[in-house]
Structure formats: C-alpha cells, structure tokens
XYZ file of C-alpha atoms in Angstrom:
688
model
C 25.204 -10.757 84.668
C 21.670 -10.445 85.844
C 20.474 -9.355 82.402
C 22.294 -12.223 80.835
C 20.727 -14.825 83.141
C 17.266 -13.362 82.480
C 17.703 -13.655 78.741
C 19.022 -17.253 79.213
C 15.992 -18.077 81.398
C 13.759 -16.956 78.423
C 15.481 -19.430 76.234
C 14.822 -22.359 78.804
C 18.646 -22.260 79.469
C 20.311 -23.344 82.696
C 22.905 -20.762 83.548
C 25.450 -20.908 86.533
C 27.900 -18.268 87.185
C 31.553 -20.020 87.276
C 33.748 -16.991 87.633
C 33.954 -13.413 88.083
C 36.198 -11.228 86.046
C 38.324 -8.764 88.003
C 41.199 -6.429 87.514
C 43.387 -7.845 90.248
C 45.696 -9.631 87.850
C 45.394 -12.949 89.529
C 43.564 -16.263 88.875
C 42.080 -17.426 92.163
C 40.373 -20.842 92.160
C 38.298 -22.152 95.156
C 36.866 -25.710 96.061
C 34.000 -25.526 98.618
C 35.144 -22.143 99.807
C 38.764 -22.994 100.337
C 41.340 -21.369 97.998
C 43.192 -23.996 95.984
C 44.915 -21.941 93.465
C 46.289 -18.440 93.388
C 48.791 -17.163 90.627
C 49.417 -14.244 88.632
C 48.339 -13.414 85.111
C 51.733 -12.547 84.443
C 52.960 -16.001 85.074
C 50.379 -17.522 82.770
C 51.399 -15.247 80.007
C 55.005 -16.883 80.066
C 53.394 -20.167 78.916
C 55.518 -21.933 81.421
C 59.305 -22.615 81.352
C 60.889 -22.875 77.975
C 61.727 -26.451 76.805
C 64.061 -27.601 74.029
C 64.281 -30.974 72.018
C 66.363 -32.219 69.266
C 64.599 -32.930 66.019
C 65.819 -35.632 63.456
C 63.929 -35.940 60.110
C 64.163 -39.415 58.535
C 64.604 -40.015 54.910
C 61.190 -40.892 53.363
C 60.393 -44.413 52.189
C 60.939 -44.505 48.511
C 57.778 -43.215 46.809
C 56.869 -44.198 43.187
C 56.780 -40.756 41.574
C 56.547 -41.796 37.917
C 53.144 -40.876 36.371
C 52.683 -42.671 33.141
C 51.031 -40.615 30.281
C 47.425 -41.289 29.545
C 48.257 -42.165 25.908
C 50.740 -44.836 25.654
C 49.378 -47.119 22.778
C 46.945 -49.975 22.776
C 46.876 -52.577 25.655
C 48.917 -55.488 25.185
C 48.859 -56.898 28.686
C 46.967 -60.091 28.274
C 46.992 -60.704 32.102
C 45.126 -57.463 32.745
C 41.569 -58.128 33.906
C 39.726 -54.761 33.818
C 36.469 -55.976 35.374
C 38.190 -57.727 38.178
C 40.273 -54.601 38.906
C 37.284 -52.404 38.996
C 35.485 -54.683 41.513
C 38.468 -55.141 43.621
C 39.044 -51.406 43.633
C 35.398 -50.588 44.689
C 35.322 -53.170 47.476
C 38.398 -51.814 49.140
C 37.524 -50.264 52.545
C 39.306 -47.117 51.363
C 36.887 -46.638 48.514
C 33.787 -48.616 49.628
C 30.636 -46.790 50.134
C 29.924 -45.041 53.573
C 26.350 -43.994 52.691
C 24.748 -46.082 55.276
C 26.818 -44.246 57.948
C 26.618 -40.681 56.286
C 22.671 -41.010 56.299
C 22.619 -41.255 60.079
C 23.420 -37.551 60.265
C 20.852 -34.834 59.522
C 22.100 -33.327 56.133
C 19.134 -30.899 55.355
C 18.700 -29.132 58.877
C 18.667 -25.581 58.409
C 17.124 -25.516 54.879
C 20.536 -24.434 53.728
C 22.025 -27.504 52.034
C 23.257 -26.573 48.639
C 24.564 -30.116 47.838
C 23.528 -33.347 49.469
C 26.398 -35.804 50.452
C 25.326 -38.149 47.655
C 23.838 -36.849 44.501
C 22.079 -37.650 41.360
C 18.559 -39.254 40.869
C 19.919 -42.173 42.669
C 21.637 -40.200 45.332
C 24.646 -42.194 44.899
C 27.696 -39.809 43.615
C 29.463 -38.905 46.623
C 30.481 -35.078 46.967
C 33.916 -34.105 47.690
C 32.890 -31.771 50.653
C 30.202 -29.855 52.207
C 28.475 -26.840 50.599
C 25.699 -24.896 52.420
C 24.276 -21.357 52.286
C 25.100 -18.877 55.000
C 22.296 -19.155 57.580
C 19.765 -16.264 57.553
C 16.666 -16.129 59.898
C 15.019 -13.585 57.274
C 15.661 -12.992 53.646
C 17.984 -15.213 51.302
C 21.456 -15.155 50.189
C 23.361 -16.560 47.315
C 26.589 -16.844 49.361
C 27.623 -20.327 50.521
C 30.241 -21.858 52.605
C 32.359 -24.776 51.446
C 34.378 -27.200 53.519
C 36.633 -30.147 52.418
C 39.395 -32.243 54.011
C 42.499 -33.997 52.860
C 44.762 -36.666 54.285
C 46.295 -39.938 53.111
C 47.861 -42.323 55.649
C 49.821 -44.354 53.161
C 51.684 -41.169 51.995
C 52.022 -39.703 55.450
C 53.497 -42.993 56.740
C 55.945 -43.039 53.933
C 56.802 -39.402 54.245
C 55.268 -37.075 56.826
C 56.588 -34.384 54.813
C 54.943 -35.258 51.612
C 51.743 -36.261 53.547
C 51.501 -32.759 55.074
C 51.833 -31.272 51.493
C 49.366 -33.731 49.949
C 46.862 -33.318 52.753
C 46.684 -29.403 52.161
C 46.732 -29.898 48.370
C 43.954 -32.508 48.464
C 41.647 -30.188 50.465
C 42.165 -27.477 48.283
C 41.592 -29.786 45.132
C 38.271 -30.678 46.553
C 37.238 -27.090 47.030
C 38.134 -26.314 43.376
C 36.392 -29.434 42.164
C 33.224 -28.213 44.055
C 33.427 -24.698 42.262
C 35.436 -22.988 44.844
C 38.510 -20.750 44.684
C 41.649 -21.917 46.437
C 42.793 -18.269 46.983
C 39.812 -17.597 49.274
C 40.484 -20.722 51.324
C 41.465 -20.860 55.101
C 42.751 -23.953 56.589
C 42.446 -25.751 59.996
C 44.847 -28.656 60.756
C 43.896 -31.602 63.007
C 47.415 -33.225 64.056
C 47.587 -36.620 65.755
C 50.931 -38.288 66.228
C 52.450 -40.939 68.320
C 53.727 -40.308 72.010
C 56.970 -38.420 71.239
C 58.870 -38.734 74.440
C 62.411 -37.564 73.994
C 63.233 -39.262 70.798
C 64.465 -36.856 67.993
C 63.096 -39.217 65.232
C 59.704 -39.173 66.631
C 59.801 -35.334 67.123
C 60.966 -35.143 63.428
C 57.628 -36.570 62.177
C 55.219 -33.834 63.111
C 58.069 -31.282 62.341
C 58.365 -32.664 58.697
C 54.610 -32.755 58.385
C 54.169 -29.192 59.363
C 57.108 -28.080 56.950
C 55.379 -29.868 54.141
C 52.038 -28.195 54.962
C 53.658 -24.768 55.499
C 55.321 -25.062 52.050
C 51.991 -25.521 50.367
C 50.399 -22.803 52.398
C 53.190 -20.228 51.450
C 53.008 -21.063 47.770
C 49.195 -21.194 47.467
C 48.574 -18.179 49.792
C 46.187 -20.131 52.036
C 46.911 -19.722 55.634
C 45.931 -22.043 58.640
C 44.071 -20.079 60.985
C 43.204 -22.796 63.504
C 43.714 -26.319 64.563
C 44.189 -29.025 67.273
C 47.002 -31.183 67.893
C 47.466 -34.444 69.969
C 50.711 -36.325 70.641
C 49.170 -39.303 72.402
C 48.609 -41.665 69.701
C 50.359 -44.721 71.248
C 48.805 -47.742 72.958
C 51.222 -50.478 73.886
C 53.164 -51.312 70.726
C 50.472 -49.632 68.352
C 51.012 -46.112 67.044
C 48.802 -43.914 64.707
C 50.362 -43.128 61.358
C 51.725 -39.505 61.143
C 48.532 -37.480 60.809
C 47.894 -34.010 59.665
C 44.477 -33.630 58.326
C 43.825 -30.481 56.435
C 40.393 -28.916 56.517
C 39.767 -26.218 54.023
C 36.922 -23.640 54.155
C 35.941 -21.039 51.748
C 32.975 -18.971 50.570
C 31.538 -19.113 47.162
C 28.393 -17.979 45.048
C 25.689 -20.890 44.788
C 25.817 -20.479 41.108
C 29.463 -21.501 40.960
C 29.034 -24.783 42.842
C 29.818 -27.837 40.952
C 28.419 -31.292 41.930
C 30.022 -34.695 41.185
C 27.458 -36.672 39.418
C 27.762 -37.037 35.639
C 24.837 -34.812 33.892
C 24.737 -35.914 30.262
C 25.263 -39.004 28.065
C 26.974 -36.986 25.335
C 29.723 -35.223 27.341
C 33.585 -35.628 27.569
C 35.378 -36.849 30.761
C 38.753 -35.130 31.132
C 41.617 -35.270 33.553
C 43.569 -32.510 35.095
C 46.718 -34.005 36.775
C 48.652 -32.214 39.505
C 52.172 -32.484 38.376
C 55.028 -34.042 40.480
C 58.750 -33.571 40.187
C 61.211 -36.513 39.987
C 61.070 -36.894 43.798
C 57.281 -37.050 43.942
C 57.067 -33.419 45.077
C 54.010 -31.402 43.742
C 55.071 -28.471 41.453
C 53.053 -25.850 43.216
C 53.618 -23.207 40.596
C 51.924 -25.571 38.058
C 49.414 -26.646 40.465
C 48.111 -23.035 40.886
C 48.091 -22.701 37.050
C 45.947 -26.041 36.831
C 43.426 -24.652 39.492
C 43.150 -21.372 37.767
C 42.264 -23.033 34.528
C 39.436 -25.059 36.079
C 38.144 -21.938 37.941
C 38.044 -20.024 34.720
C 36.312 -22.948 32.913
C 33.657 -23.084 35.554
C 33.104 -19.287 35.379
C 32.510 -19.744 31.671
C 30.011 -22.467 32.322
C 31.871 -25.259 30.762
C 32.192 -27.728 33.554
C 29.161 -30.136 34.092
C 30.602 -32.025 37.080
C 33.894 -32.732 38.705
C 35.542 -34.991 41.267
C 39.043 -35.433 42.772
C 41.099 -38.485 42.382
C 41.778 -40.597 45.491
C 42.877 -43.868 46.642
C 41.139 -45.780 43.731
C 42.512 -43.736 40.986
C 40.622 -42.775 37.960
C 38.553 -46.006 38.104
C 37.122 -44.963 41.443
C 36.299 -41.480 40.455
C 34.645 -42.347 37.172
C 32.550 -45.095 38.841
C 31.426 -42.643 41.555
C 30.552 -40.017 39.176
C 28.557 -42.464 37.076
C 26.507 -43.861 40.064
C 24.405 -40.803 40.641
C 22.459 -40.664 37.429
C 23.278 -44.089 36.151
C 25.206 -42.433 33.155
C 27.833 -44.840 31.724
C 31.340 -44.043 30.502
C 33.463 -45.377 27.568
C 37.102 -45.075 28.631
C 39.806 -44.265 26.132
C 41.206 -47.641 25.475
C 44.597 -46.094 24.604
C 44.986 -45.311 28.461
C 47.552 -47.690 30.018
C 45.525 -49.954 32.256
C 47.706 -49.259 35.343
C 47.108 -45.602 34.942
C 43.355 -46.176 35.403
C 43.991 -47.316 39.049
C 46.877 -44.981 39.974
C 46.145 -42.881 43.017
C 46.593 -39.442 41.458
C 45.879 -37.626 44.725
C 44.548 -34.107 44.254
C 44.086 -34.494 40.602
C 40.678 -33.558 39.295
C 38.210 -35.246 36.801
C 35.726 -32.939 34.931
C 32.882 -33.526 32.703
C 32.378 -30.981 29.807
C 30.883 -30.823 26.278
C 34.285 -29.588 24.958
C 37.908 -30.057 25.489
C 39.374 -27.707 28.102
C 42.621 -26.342 27.935
C 45.423 -28.369 29.822
C 43.254 -31.440 30.271
C 43.758 -35.038 29.303
C 40.888 -36.755 27.516
C 39.848 -39.953 29.552
C 36.651 -40.954 27.721
C 33.151 -40.097 26.766
C 29.775 -40.709 28.684
C 27.334 -43.233 27.163
C 23.698 -44.127 27.493
C 24.213 -47.895 28.045
C 24.584 -47.658 31.797
C 27.979 -49.346 31.567
C 31.646 -48.645 32.290
C 33.454 -49.687 29.034
C 37.142 -50.180 28.509
C 38.296 -51.828 25.245
C 36.229 -55.037 24.797
C 35.171 -55.081 28.677
C 32.209 -53.733 29.905
C 30.435 -53.814 33.455
C 27.082 -52.442 34.430
C 26.889 -49.502 36.974
C 24.343 -51.491 38.800
C 26.842 -54.450 39.243
C 29.515 -51.917 40.392
C 27.166 -50.141 42.844
C 26.302 -53.573 44.510
C 30.160 -54.254 44.785
C 30.794 -50.720 46.168
C 28.122 -50.898 48.861
C 28.529 -54.445 50.129
C 31.654 -54.229 52.246
C 30.240 -52.025 55.004
C 26.672 -53.135 54.732
C 26.674 -55.486 57.659
C 27.767 -52.475 59.877
C 25.978 -49.473 58.089
C 23.063 -50.876 55.866
C 21.765 -48.705 53.222
C 18.030 -50.069 53.332
C 15.891 -52.560 54.887
C 12.952 -54.368 53.170
C 9.438 -54.342 54.473
C 6.899 -56.937 53.184
C 3.201 -56.400 52.964
C 0.509 -55.155 50.707
C 0.812 -51.856 48.943
C -1.224 -49.872 46.336
C -0.831 -46.600 44.681
C -3.861 -44.463 45.871
C -5.756 -41.760 43.978
C -8.509 -40.241 45.938
C -10.537 -37.503 44.439
C -11.623 -34.869 46.790
C -12.126 -31.072 47.045
C -10.494 -29.452 50.086
C -12.822 -27.929 52.811
C -13.358 -24.197 52.323
C -12.846 -21.604 55.059
C -16.214 -19.971 55.918
C -15.192 -17.583 58.631
C -13.959 -13.952 58.531
C -11.187 -13.655 55.860
C -7.754 -12.974 57.159
C -5.191 -10.727 55.101
C -2.271 -12.102 57.109
C -3.103 -15.189 59.136
C -1.055 -16.044 62.097
C 0.518 -19.221 62.647
C 1.645 -20.439 66.094
C 4.983 -22.541 66.375
C 5.721 -23.908 69.712
C 9.131 -24.787 70.613
C 10.077 -27.581 72.951
C 13.324 -28.805 74.374
C 14.930 -30.644 71.457
C 12.990 -28.782 68.624
C 15.177 -27.933 65.903
C 13.072 -26.878 62.980
C 11.302 -23.795 64.232
C 13.349 -21.358 62.223
C 12.986 -23.017 59.018
C 9.191 -23.448 59.722
C 8.686 -19.699 60.684
C 10.624 -18.631 57.604
C 8.580 -20.852 55.239
C 5.236 -19.370 56.569
C 6.519 -15.810 56.580
C 7.766 -16.325 52.943
C 4.203 -17.593 52.157
C 2.549 -14.375 53.577
C 1.747 -15.481 57.235
C 2.868 -13.989 60.533
C 4.767 -16.403 62.764
C 4.699 -16.609 66.429
C 7.199 -18.887 68.218
C 7.193 -19.303 72.074
C 9.610 -21.585 73.978
C 8.248 -24.031 76.352
C 10.197 -23.554 79.676
C 10.165 -26.373 82.014
C 12.809 -25.475 84.833
C 10.295 -24.953 87.354
C 6.378 -25.428 88.078
C 6.146 -21.697 87.575
C 7.924 -21.871 84.241
C 5.702 -24.747 83.207
C 2.452 -23.001 84.134
C 3.394 -19.628 82.856
C 4.528 -21.410 79.365
C 1.245 -23.234 79.107
C -0.734 -20.035 79.511
C 1.303 -18.302 76.950
C 0.908 -20.973 74.448
C -2.863 -21.414 74.988
C -3.222 -17.570 74.525
C -1.220 -17.604 71.330
C -3.292 -20.476 69.970
C -6.548 -18.423 70.505
C -4.816 -15.574 68.776
C -3.764 -17.679 65.788
C -5.366 -19.283 62.808
C -3.018 -22.217 62.450
C -0.681 -24.216 64.617
C 2.427 -25.917 63.227
C 4.312 -28.247 65.421
C 7.847 -28.452 63.979
C 10.429 -31.255 63.799
C 13.324 -32.248 66.100
C 13.795 -34.452 68.991
C 11.566 -33.223 71.742
C 12.918 -34.146 75.197
C 15.517 -36.531 73.254
C 12.547 -38.562 72.162
C 12.024 -39.626 75.751
C 9.992 -41.036 77.440
C 10.036 -44.285 75.464
C 9.492 -42.802 72.077
C 9.259 -39.640 70.014
C 6.432 -36.953 70.545
C 5.294 -37.918 73.814
C 6.686 -34.785 75.531
C 4.891 -32.481 73.154
C 1.653 -34.579 73.481
C 1.776 -34.393 77.231
C 1.933 -30.733 76.896
C -1.027 -30.344 74.592
C -3.113 -32.595 76.853
C -3.246 -29.942 79.532
C -6.804 -28.700 79.684
C -5.838 -25.167 78.882
C -4.090 -26.369 75.649
C -6.586 -28.986 74.723
C -9.526 -26.376 74.936
C -7.548 -23.674 72.855
C -6.555 -26.397 70.154
C -10.178 -27.712 69.874
C -11.619 -24.298 69.915
C -9.366 -23.462 66.864
C -10.641 -26.640 64.969
C -14.380 -26.819 66.084
C -15.333 -23.242 66.248
C -12.871 -21.174 64.116
C -12.157 -23.650 61.168
C -8.341 -23.493 61.925
C -5.670 -25.532 60.473
C -3.101 -27.630 62.134
C 0.232 -28.947 60.775
C 2.845 -31.514 62.180
C 5.907 -32.315 60.488
C 8.430 -35.088 61.599
C 8.459 -34.815 65.459
C 5.188 -32.851 64.958
C 3.589 -35.575 63.091
C 4.575 -37.801 65.952
C 2.934 -35.739 68.347
C -0.348 -35.384 66.405
C -0.523 -39.199 66.210
C -0.028 -39.565 69.944
C -2.700 -36.846 70.667
C -5.225 -38.348 68.067
C -5.383 -35.244 66.099
C -4.634 -37.578 63.201
C -6.410 -39.410 62.107
C -9.341 -38.599 64.478
C -9.307 -34.745 64.292
C -9.425 -34.280 67.928
C -7.317 -34.736 71.186
C -8.509 -38.022 72.562
C -7.308 -41.113 74.443
C -5.014 -43.368 72.576
C -6.044 -46.990 72.109
C -4.269 -50.105 70.886
C -6.219 -49.840 67.503
C -4.895 -46.552 66.665
C -2.110 -45.947 64.070
C 1.251 -44.992 65.317
C 4.936 -44.006 64.240
C 7.545 -46.342 65.372
C 11.355 -47.009 64.854
C 12.542 -47.113 61.133
C 12.810 -50.695 59.846
C 16.543 -50.253 59.019
C 17.156 -49.744 62.816
C 18.808 -46.298 62.600
C 18.295 -42.630 61.738
C 17.837 -41.833 58.103
C 18.455 -38.555 56.387
C 17.778 -38.630 52.652
C 15.553 -37.154 49.949
C 13.009 -39.735 48.721
C 10.045 -39.252 46.380
C 6.610 -38.940 47.654
C 3.303 -38.726 45.631
C 0.192 -36.936 46.467
C -2.521 -39.550 46.944
C -5.382 -37.333 48.158
C -6.298 -33.606 48.066
C -8.657 -33.832 50.970
C -6.498 -31.385 53.027
C -6.428 -27.607 52.586
C -2.806 -27.883 53.169
C -2.492 -29.583 49.788
C -4.817 -27.420 47.731
C -2.107 -26.106 45.432
C -1.101 -29.744 44.333
C -2.722 -32.268 42.113
C -3.204 -36.036 42.959
C -0.363 -37.826 41.256
C 2.217 -34.995 41.819
C 5.501 -36.288 42.886
C 7.933 -34.382 44.977
C 11.479 -35.043 46.329
C 11.100 -34.531 50.073
C 13.868 -34.048 52.684
C 13.555 -36.698 55.356
C 15.404 -36.888 58.798
C 14.086 -39.214 61.433
C 14.780 -42.259 63.477
C 11.044 -43.067 64.217
C 9.052 -42.453 61.083
C 7.746 -45.828 60.235
C 3.868 -45.550 59.905
C 2.092 -48.566 61.374
C -1.583 -49.392 61.273
C -3.823 -52.387 61.312
C -5.553 -53.479 58.067
C -8.848 -52.228 59.499
C -7.573 -48.716 60.101
C -5.746 -48.598 56.767
C -9.181 -49.495 55.035
C -10.807 -46.786 56.687
C -8.158 -44.327 55.999
C -8.140 -45.273 52.410
C -11.808 -44.973 52.197
C -11.831 -41.589 53.667
C -9.123 -40.327 51.506
C -6.992 -39.653 54.569
C -3.701 -41.023 53.270
C -2.306 -37.734 51.936
C 1.079 -38.941 50.605
C 2.961 -42.263 49.871
C 6.570 -43.057 49.237
C 6.962 -44.064 45.464
C 9.597 -45.425 43.146
C 10.959 -43.942 39.883
C 7.685 -45.188 38.222
C 5.614 -43.121 40.474
C 4.252 -46.371 42.048
C 3.818 -46.681 45.905
C 6.609 -49.073 47.214
C 7.934 -50.897 50.268
C 11.431 -50.981 48.749
C 13.902 -49.582 51.199
C 15.716 -47.619 48.453
C 12.519 -45.452 48.150
C 10.584 -46.161 51.418
C 13.275 -45.101 53.822
C 11.452 -45.969 57.075
C 9.471 -49.034 55.970
C 6.158 -47.350 56.477
C 3.178 -49.809 55.827
C 1.308 -49.263 52.717
C 3.962 -46.672 51.879
C 2.257 -44.053 54.062
C 4.244 -40.774 54.316
C 1.422 -38.451 55.572
C -2.170 -38.725 56.745
C -4.996 -36.133 57.660
C -7.946 -35.852 59.804
C -11.358 -36.965 58.455
C -11.940 -33.242 57.359
C -8.288 -32.670 56.187
C -7.843 -29.695 58.292
C -5.123 -31.476 60.452
C -2.119 -32.804 58.199
C 0.764 -34.824 59.666
C 3.658 -35.909 57.593
C 7.350 -37.071 58.013
C 8.833 -35.246 55.002
C 10.289 -31.770 55.905
C 8.364 -29.587 53.526
C 9.800 -26.546 55.287
C 13.173 -27.292 54.145
C 12.775 -25.477 50.865
C 14.354 -22.476 49.205
C 16.290 -21.210 46.244
C 19.490 -22.956 45.139
C 19.136 -25.821 47.452
C 19.834 -29.508 46.744
C 21.497 -28.973 43.319
C 22.527 -32.599 42.972
C 19.192 -33.958 43.584
C 16.681 -33.546 40.695
C 12.905 -32.988 41.083
C 10.244 -30.750 42.635
C 10.621 -30.226 46.236
C 8.063 -27.452 46.990
C 4.541 -28.816 47.798
C 3.383 -25.293 48.387
C 1.872 -26.392 51.599
C 2.602 -23.109 53.443
C 1.140 -21.122 50.695
C -1.957 -23.255 50.566
C -2.406 -22.872 54.268
C -2.192 -19.036 54.051
C -4.489 -18.736 51.087
C -7.142 -20.954 52.878
C -7.959 -17.957 55.118
C -8.093 -15.302 52.267
C-alpha cells in the first residue's frame, strides 16, 4: 500500500485507505472506532433470501406492420404536400438538430477521433455513433472502437417485447452503417422501468423487453456483457415508458469506417430494409443476410456513405445525409409518398455509384442543393434552418459578433536560431491540475523529432509546491522549448481560465528560467487553448515577457455563444512572423479542432492596430471563401477581428486556441481539409 500511495502522490492524487483485505472471511465496518457491521462472506454470497413474483405479459397494442413497397406507381394523392411533410418531420423534436448540445462536449480530446459527431464541409450530417482509434501513448494504430445505441419509446410502449428486439437491432444496424461488423459486437443494456411493486403486469414489461432483446442476441450471436437497471421510474402518476436501451460496441479497421454525409453529386441512393413478418417481428435470419450484404459491399469499396432510418423515415435520413456537403437528392417519384416518412427502424440507406444486390433504389444525388420529389423541390439551406430552429432557444448553434474585420496578409521571414544547433531539441510540457492535453502534445512533439519532458505540478502541500517549482524551473533550463498544453487548469478558477498556470509561472524561479530561455538561449514558447490563456495572462503574448497585466492588454474571455464549443472551424495563416509557422505560407487554410469555453479574443482598437502593424496576428477564423469573418458558423467564439492566434513581437512565443496537436493519421474522416500546420516540425527544425 505504501508503494501505491507513493505512486499516487507523484500523480498529485489524494489517496485515503478505506479498507484492509483480510482472510478472515468476514466483512467488518466501523464508524468512529465502533463496530457497526460484522457479517460473513458466506452470507453475502447467498445474495439474500430468494424471492418470487408472478409475471403477466400483456398483449401488445396493435402495431402497423405493413411495409409498402417502394415502387407502387405514380403519385395520385392530390392532398399530399411533400414540402410541408418534410419541414414538419424535420422540426419534430425526435428529429430536430441537437448540434448545439453536442458541441458542448469535447469530441477531439485524445487526438483519436475518426469521425466527428457531425460531418461534411458544413459539419451538419450527424453520425450514427462514435468512432475513435484505440488510445496509444506511443506509436499509432489502425484499430478503432465503435459505439452506438438503439431505443424507441413509441415501440417500447406499445410492445416491450418488440421494443427490446428493435433496440438491439437498431444499435447493430448503426454499427453496420458505420462500417462495423455486427458479429464482433458486444452489448450493454440500460434498463429503466416504472416502480414494479407486486403487480404481475408491471413485472411483465421488463420480462418481455428482456425476452425480446435475448431473442435477437441469440439469433445474431451478439451477447450482452454488462448493463444497469433501475425499477424506480415512477413519480406520482407519472411513469417512464418501458426502457431497454441497447449500447453496441465493436472494433474495426479505420479504413472500413463509413461516414454519413453524401460524397458525390453523381451517385445512387439505395435502401436496405429490415424485413418484418405479419406481426411486425423482424425476420432475424434475413436481417443477418442484409447486414452481410452491406458488410461485403463495404469491403469491396462500393459504399460512399450510409445512415440508418429512424423516427422520420427515409425523408429524415436523406436530408441529414445531404446537409453535410450540401449535396441534393432527386427522389424516385414512383415511391409512395407515405413510404418516405415511414419509420423503418434499423433499415439502412447507402450511397454508391452502382446498384448493390438486395437494395431498393430510392433516388440519385444532384448538384442543385435541393431535395426533389416529383414537381416539388426544397433547398437544403431551407431544410437546415427548419431542422435547427426547434432547440435553438435552449442549445444555440452560433452567436453573432459585430465589428470590423479584415483578412490579413503580413509578409515576414521568421527569426533564425543562432545558438548551438540541437540534434534532438527538448520541449518541457508542464502538467497542472485539470490539464488534459499533455499526452497529445508530447506525442506530437516526439513524432516531429523532439524529446518531450512532462512534469506534474503537485499542490497538496507547501513542500509539494516548492519541490514542483524547483523541478519545473530545472527542466526549463534544460530545454529549448516550453509548451503549455490545453485543459481546464484548476477548473478554470479563480475567476477565469489560465490564472492558476500564470500564478505558478510568476514565481521568481520560474520567471527567471523562462526569460533566460527567451532572452539568452533563443528558445521558443507555445501555448494552446488553456496554454494560450496562460500566455496572455502572463504577458508573454503579445509582449514577449512576463510582466504586470494592465487594462489595455488583450485578453481571452467567455465565448459569445455563452457555452463550451467543440468543433473544427477553418483558420488562415495571416503572418509567418513566428518560427512555429515556418512550414506554412500566408493564406494557407487549415481545419483546426477547437474545444473551449473561454476562447474569445478581445482587444482595443489601439492594441489591434499595433498587432496588425507588427504582424503579430498569426491566424484568423475564415469562411469558405477564405475571408476573415465574425459569422458564428465560422468564428465559434466570437473573437474580435477573427483572431485565433497571436505571437510575441519577435514571433518566438505563439499562443493559439486551435488544438494543432490533435493530429494524426485516419482522423476526422468526415471533415474535409488540411489539419496539419506542421507547427511541431517547424519548432524542432528551428534548432537544427
């Protein structure tokens, strides 16, 4: 135990012994020295006294199991309004965009994200699940993990048995639609039911749901290996619907991953329907065959994109696939209009250049940016607005910023290192309570040819603090570069991000080491996200030295939208003043992972004028035309003058919000664009 406590202390962890394992065969608990429990392990292993309950399974509410064919002749229903049906479907809360909520969670941490939650150049096509590479501190891997879920409250309320079946099938269909293999999947169930009491009918609901789920597991060969249940979903007269959520997890190869956004304006859109019998029960043998066809087609490289069908039917899936890249779809006008909006749960829509065996052609993509059905057409932009509007008041997607903005192009040659060359320059990466990007940063530097040294700042005692400062100062003096990584140091307290880090660096020993690195050894300093916030609060940007903070100095404050933002906007190189940007050219545009709550750059007109004249504005947020912008779709935090990163006067200190370290092979497959600014390679080469 002493060794474990010592190891925990090195990680700045508080460790308190709570129990001692013995061979007495008894569980003894004490409170303030007095024994309050003393029972045998043998008793615990009985799991208590056996209990019995009668179970009664209700007949399901009638379910409409008839699925119309997709080719039933021309439309002759004069009352059908396609455009109205599309808009009403997309504004339904079961279908409406949740992007404003999803972006509150960091989707790129760990530099392993294979597919972003929303894909395409517009980042608007929702994925059916999560795909990320298996984490590795060193080296790389082509193995990724996939996770999806399935549950529909309407089906489950009508028939808990079918709800359990369809929950499992929906989760497996989503894996297959993302390029996974259902045969490799393992499941975990989240069960939530009303308070059961002694009523057999109530007990029959979880019983039926589990039977339905088990039937699919047995047929598909996909066992549940974990789960959690609760039978307390009752408050007064209110009860939850019978709930069995199936989470499916599998591993796959990154090259097999399919994303949901349409890729071409000259492709075919096809449907694979999960067949149901006359009672609305999935025909599981045929379902397996459908999955196998899709898996084989993907292995042969025939599938461009795919998405499962949900509450809003084909219409919802087609629209969401179209949103990402703004690619339109001309639907087959022989499809029965009601079929377009039928919730074919678990069925899969695919995009391909050729007809795939077993599929039903639904339509063709087009370059008009419209969804077309017969003589009706509606633009994708109109549909996106309808789709995003319902939850905007709760989870806004963007916020507007007013003010001046200009696309900058400052011509400069980065400063040259004139000291002794370094074959393997060393970078010091301090780790503070709340830092969460040190592994990604160290790996990025090591891949660029540097030696990285990380040290955890320990603050559980005065001795820990003193020792940590001495250790960090020594590492700075032994290094050529300092990189302050991102995270939420000290929970972004007190009263704002980066202050905790700044207070540590203002210690005289740390200040002397940093300024010696910059003034006497021509070293480099980089701060990303939380690190940028610290550099600003130290004065290292834009002043190039640790100094007292005045009201006139620029700062980073809360995003205009009033929430955390995790997205991948575009940034443009505005100045090559910094050695960190030596491998770029002015005008280069990169897609840059962002994840922060306080990234809005603010400065007075006078300070901005100075920064512009000196070429210290390194990067700006830009739109699809490469123009600096205050539009919240492209400038996610509302930074004035669209500033994303700035430098010191000589360029050797760079601070930026975008996570340049979150790079690697096979990442962000559904976001087009160059994401490698080669910052780390440039920093290493500066010393060679």
